[in-house]
Amino acid sequence: MAKAISTAKMKVFVDTSGTECDTITEYDALTWVKVGNLLDVGEFGAQYQEVTYTTIDEAIVHRLKGALDNGTFSLTVARNPDDAGQGDVLEGLDSYENVNVKVELNDKPAGVGAKPTRFCYPAKIFSYKNQFGDANQVVKAVINVGIDGFIIEGARGT
């Protein structure tokens, strides 16, 4: 029976090589840099566009499934531009090219060569905004990431 896992110790990585990947094996071969000081990972996943039309004679709204949009999501980090991963994010922000993103869950099984569940995809970095709070807050950066292709899930295993 599968069990639920927490987001504690999950990781987000970036690769700025510009390598296009079609399989999880190709993604696994990339050189990944961990984005440090991760505070929150938003949500991402498949959502199809809704296409509607209304016929006059029926007075009914009809719905069709349109294009797949894997969407955008926000990462929140404790701001540290000197962190290698956040530095790569900033590099991606200033580029019009895709970066590769990998999100790893904290479900790695025991054993040599074991891998956790991971989600990999090409993306564009659209923003790196500073977020300030009251005197008892850490300075944060909110990173807006737009997924520009398919999300490939690699199953956990050895």
mmCIF file of C-alpha atoms in Angstrom:
data_model
loop_
_atom_site.group_PDB
_atom_site.id
_atom_site.type_symbol
_atom_site.label_atom_id
_atom_site.label_comp_id
_atom_site.label_asym_id
_atom_site.label_seq_id
_atom_site.Cartn_x
_atom_site.Cartn_y
_atom_site.Cartn_z
ATOM 1 C CA MET A 1 0.000 0.000 0.000
ATOM 2 C CA ALA A 2 1.382 3.388 -0.977
ATOM 3 C CA LYS A 3 1.679 5.926 1.774
ATOM 4 C CA ALA A 4 1.480 9.688 1.804
ATOM 5 C CA ILE A 5 4.700 11.665 2.025
ATOM 6 C CA SER A 6 5.382 15.177 3.242
ATOM 7 C CA THR A 7 6.996 18.004 1.340
ATOM 8 C CA ALA A 8 9.773 18.144 3.946
ATOM 9 C CA LYS A 9 13.158 17.605 2.293
ATOM 10 C CA MET A 10 11.824 17.822 -1.246
ATOM 11 C CA LYS A 11 14.197 19.585 -3.630
ATOM 12 C CA VAL A 12 14.064 21.764 -6.733
ATOM 13 C CA PHE A 13 16.904 21.848 -9.254
ATOM 14 C CA VAL A 14 17.675 23.832 -12.410
ATOM 15 C CA ASP A 15 19.842 23.142 -15.440
ATOM 16 C CA THR A 16 20.724 26.070 -17.705
ATOM 17 C CA SER A 17 22.490 24.084 -20.455
ATOM 18 C CA GLY A 18 19.608 24.495 -22.896
ATOM 19 C CA THR A 19 19.552 20.739 -23.544
ATOM 20 C CA GLU A 20 16.188 19.552 -24.849
ATOM 21 C CA CYS A 21 15.039 16.271 -23.314
ATOM 22 C CA ASP A 22 12.312 13.843 -24.343
ATOM 23 C CA THR A 23 12.763 11.112 -21.719
ATOM 24 C CA ILE A 24 13.401 10.838 -17.999
ATOM 25 C CA THR A 25 16.723 9.146 -18.819
ATOM 26 C CA GLU A 26 17.832 12.241 -20.738
ATOM 27 C CA TYR A 27 16.754 14.473 -17.857
ATOM 28 C CA ASP A 28 18.567 12.240 -15.339
ATOM 29 C CA ALA A 29 21.801 12.702 -17.328
ATOM 30 C CA LEU A 30 21.798 16.511 -16.962
ATOM 31 C CA THR A 31 23.974 18.391 -14.488
ATOM 32 C CA TRP A 32 21.528 19.770 -11.953
ATOM 33 C CA VAL A 33 22.071 22.619 -9.481
ATOM 34 C CA LYS A 34 19.900 22.663 -6.357
ATOM 35 C CA VAL A 35 17.919 25.824 -5.650
ATOM 36 C CA GLY A 36 18.770 26.583 -2.038
ATOM 37 C CA ASN A 37 16.661 27.910 0.813
ATOM 38 C CA LEU A 38 13.406 26.548 -0.594
ATOM 39 C CA LEU A 39 10.397 27.660 1.459
ATOM 40 C CA ASP A 40 7.384 26.791 -0.688
ATOM 41 C CA VAL A 41 6.671 25.037 -3.957
ATOM 42 C CA GLY A 42 3.370 25.941 -5.546
ATOM 43 C CA GLU A 43 1.296 23.659 -7.697
ATOM 44 C CA PHE A 44 1.783 22.547 -11.277
ATOM 45 C CA GLY A 45 0.261 20.010 -13.603
ATOM 46 C CA ALA A 46 -1.801 19.411 -16.685
ATOM 47 C CA GLN A 47 -4.804 21.582 -17.372
ATOM 48 C CA TYR A 48 -6.583 21.757 -20.683
ATOM 49 C CA GLN A 49 -7.983 24.983 -22.048
ATOM 50 C CA GLU A 50 -11.744 25.194 -22.162
ATOM 51 C CA VAL A 51 -13.233 26.006 -25.568
ATOM 52 C CA THR A 52 -16.886 27.065 -25.517
ATOM 53 C CA TYR A 53 -19.534 27.943 -28.030
ATOM 54 C CA THR A 54 -23.229 28.663 -27.682
ATOM 55 C CA THR A 55 -25.747 27.531 -30.252
ATOM 56 C CA ILE A 56 -28.610 29.909 -30.871
ATOM 57 C CA ASP A 57 -31.202 27.231 -31.568
ATOM 58 C CA GLU A 58 -30.446 25.215 -28.380
ATOM 59 C CA ALA A 59 -29.396 28.122 -26.143
ATOM 60 C CA ILE A 60 -26.832 25.783 -24.611
ATOM 61 C CA VAL A 61 -23.167 26.410 -23.901
ATOM 62 C CA HIS A 62 -21.110 23.556 -25.321
ATOM 63 C CA ARG A 63 -17.649 22.774 -24.030
ATOM 64 C CA LEU A 64 -14.705 21.253 -25.810
ATOM 65 C CA LYS A 65 -11.267 20.364 -24.588
ATOM 66 C CA GLY A 66 -8.616 22.629 -26.088
ATOM 67 C CA ALA A 67 -4.842 22.804 -25.835
ATOM 68 C CA LEU A 68 -2.847 21.396 -22.946
ATOM 69 C CA ASP A 69 -1.374 24.045 -20.646
ATOM 70 C CA ASN A 70 0.989 22.761 -17.957
ATOM 71 C CA GLY A 71 0.811 26.213 -16.463
ATOM 72 C CA THR A 72 2.950 28.363 -14.256
ATOM 73 C CA PHE A 73 3.873 28.009 -10.627
ATOM 74 C CA SER A 74 5.685 29.951 -7.959
ATOM 75 C CA LEU A 75 8.677 28.930 -5.893
ATOM 76 C CA THR A 76 9.331 30.870 -2.726
ATOM 77 C CA VAL A 77 12.875 30.928 -1.382
ATOM 78 C CA ALA A 78 14.754 32.688 1.383
ATOM 79 C CA ARG A 79 16.470 35.242 -0.860
ATOM 80 C CA ASN A 80 20.144 34.479 -1.442
ATOM 81 C CA PRO A 81 21.403 35.466 -4.917
ATOM 82 C CA ASP A 82 24.807 33.986 -3.953
ATOM 83 C CA ASP A 83 23.227 30.511 -3.801
ATOM 84 C CA ALA A 84 24.287 28.626 -6.946
ATOM 85 C CA GLY A 85 20.730 27.516 -7.757
ATOM 86 C CA GLN A 86 19.219 30.951 -7.212
ATOM 87 C CA GLY A 87 22.053 32.349 -9.339
ATOM 88 C CA ASP A 88 21.066 29.981 -12.152
ATOM 89 C CA VAL A 89 17.448 31.082 -11.741
ATOM 90 C CA LEU A 90 18.554 34.705 -12.139
ATOM 91 C CA GLU A 91 20.534 33.691 -15.233
ATOM 92 C CA GLY A 92 17.368 32.073 -16.605
ATOM 93 C CA LEU A 93 15.388 35.222 -15.816
ATOM 94 C CA ASP A 94 17.624 37.261 -18.108
ATOM 95 C CA SER A 95 17.394 34.698 -20.930
ATOM 96 C CA TYR A 96 14.653 34.097 -23.465
ATOM 97 C CA GLU A 97 15.657 30.419 -23.648
ATOM 98 C CA ASN A 98 14.283 27.551 -21.591
ATOM 99 C CA VAL A 99 15.921 26.175 -18.490
ATOM 100 C CA ASN A 100 15.239 22.651 -17.299
ATOM 101 C CA VAL A 101 13.561 22.209 -13.922
ATOM 102 C CA LYS A 102 13.470 19.101 -11.745
ATOM 103 C CA VAL A 103 11.318 18.703 -8.634
ATOM 104 C CA GLU A 104 12.281 15.743 -6.440
ATOM 105 C CA LEU A 105 10.008 14.312 -3.782
ATOM 106 C CA ASN A 106 11.324 12.939 -0.500
ATOM 107 C CA ASP A 107 10.503 9.311 -1.257
ATOM 108 C CA LYS A 108 13.830 7.829 -2.338
ATOM 109 C CA PRO A 109 13.958 4.109 -1.539
ATOM 110 C CA ALA A 110 17.012 2.485 0.012
ATOM 111 C CA GLY A 111 19.617 0.961 -2.247
ATOM 112 C CA VAL A 112 22.476 1.873 -4.517
ATOM 113 C CA GLY A 113 21.355 3.901 -7.519
ATOM 114 C CA ALA A 114 17.872 4.443 -6.102
ATOM 115 C CA LYS A 115 15.997 7.506 -7.302
ATOM 116 C CA PRO A 116 13.074 9.421 -5.800
ATOM 117 C CA THR A 117 9.957 10.460 -7.691
ATOM 118 C CA ARG A 118 10.915 13.385 -9.891
ATOM 119 C CA PHE A 119 9.124 15.743 -12.247
ATOM 120 C CA CYS A 120 11.164 17.284 -15.054
ATOM 121 C CA TYR A 121 10.235 19.860 -17.674
ATOM 122 C CA PRO A 122 11.458 22.780 -19.771
ATOM 123 C CA ALA A 123 10.484 26.171 -18.411
ATOM 124 C CA LYS A 124 10.989 29.887 -18.623
ATOM 125 C CA ILE A 125 11.781 31.985 -15.567
ATOM 126 C CA PHE A 126 9.419 34.960 -15.667
ATOM 127 C CA SER A 127 10.187 36.700 -12.388
ATOM 128 C CA TYR A 128 12.339 36.811 -9.277
ATOM 129 C CA LYS A 129 10.544 39.274 -6.993
ATOM 130 C CA ASN A 130 11.743 40.325 -3.580
ATOM 131 C CA GLN A 131 9.196 39.901 -0.810
ATOM 132 C CA PHE A 132 9.498 41.785 2.461
ATOM 133 C CA GLY A 133 7.446 41.322 5.584
ATOM 134 C CA ASP A 134 7.493 42.630 9.113
ATOM 135 C CA ALA A 135 10.497 42.674 11.444
ATOM 136 C CA ASN A 136 10.140 38.956 12.154
ATOM 137 C CA GLN A 137 10.265 37.759 8.555
ATOM 138 C CA VAL A 138 13.078 36.501 6.387
ATOM 139 C CA VAL A 139 13.546 38.369 3.105
ATOM 140 C CA LYS A 140 12.113 36.122 0.407
ATOM 141 C CA ALA A 141 12.145 35.869 -3.350
ATOM 142 C CA VAL A 142 9.132 34.613 -5.273
ATOM 143 C CA ILE A 143 10.117 32.961 -8.537
ATOM 144 C CA ASN A 144 7.465 32.625 -11.255
ATOM 145 C CA VAL A 145 8.147 29.659 -13.542
ATOM 146 C CA GLY A 146 6.245 28.984 -16.782
ATOM 147 C CA ILE A 147 6.265 25.371 -17.964
ATOM 148 C CA ASP A 148 7.000 25.271 -21.697
ATOM 149 C CA GLY A 149 6.386 21.661 -22.664
ATOM 150 C CA PHE A 150 5.532 18.288 -21.246
ATOM 151 C CA ILE A 151 6.031 17.314 -17.618
ATOM 152 C CA ILE A 152 7.830 13.975 -17.473
ATOM 153 C CA GLU A 153 7.494 12.025 -14.241
ATOM 154 C CA GLY A 154 10.206 9.613 -13.206
ATOM 155 C CA ALA A 155 8.940 6.975 -10.812
ATOM 156 C CA ARG A 156 10.790 6.259 -7.594
ATOM 157 C CA GLY A 157 12.803 3.099 -7.676
ATOM 158 C CA THR A 158 16.150 1.418 -7.785
#
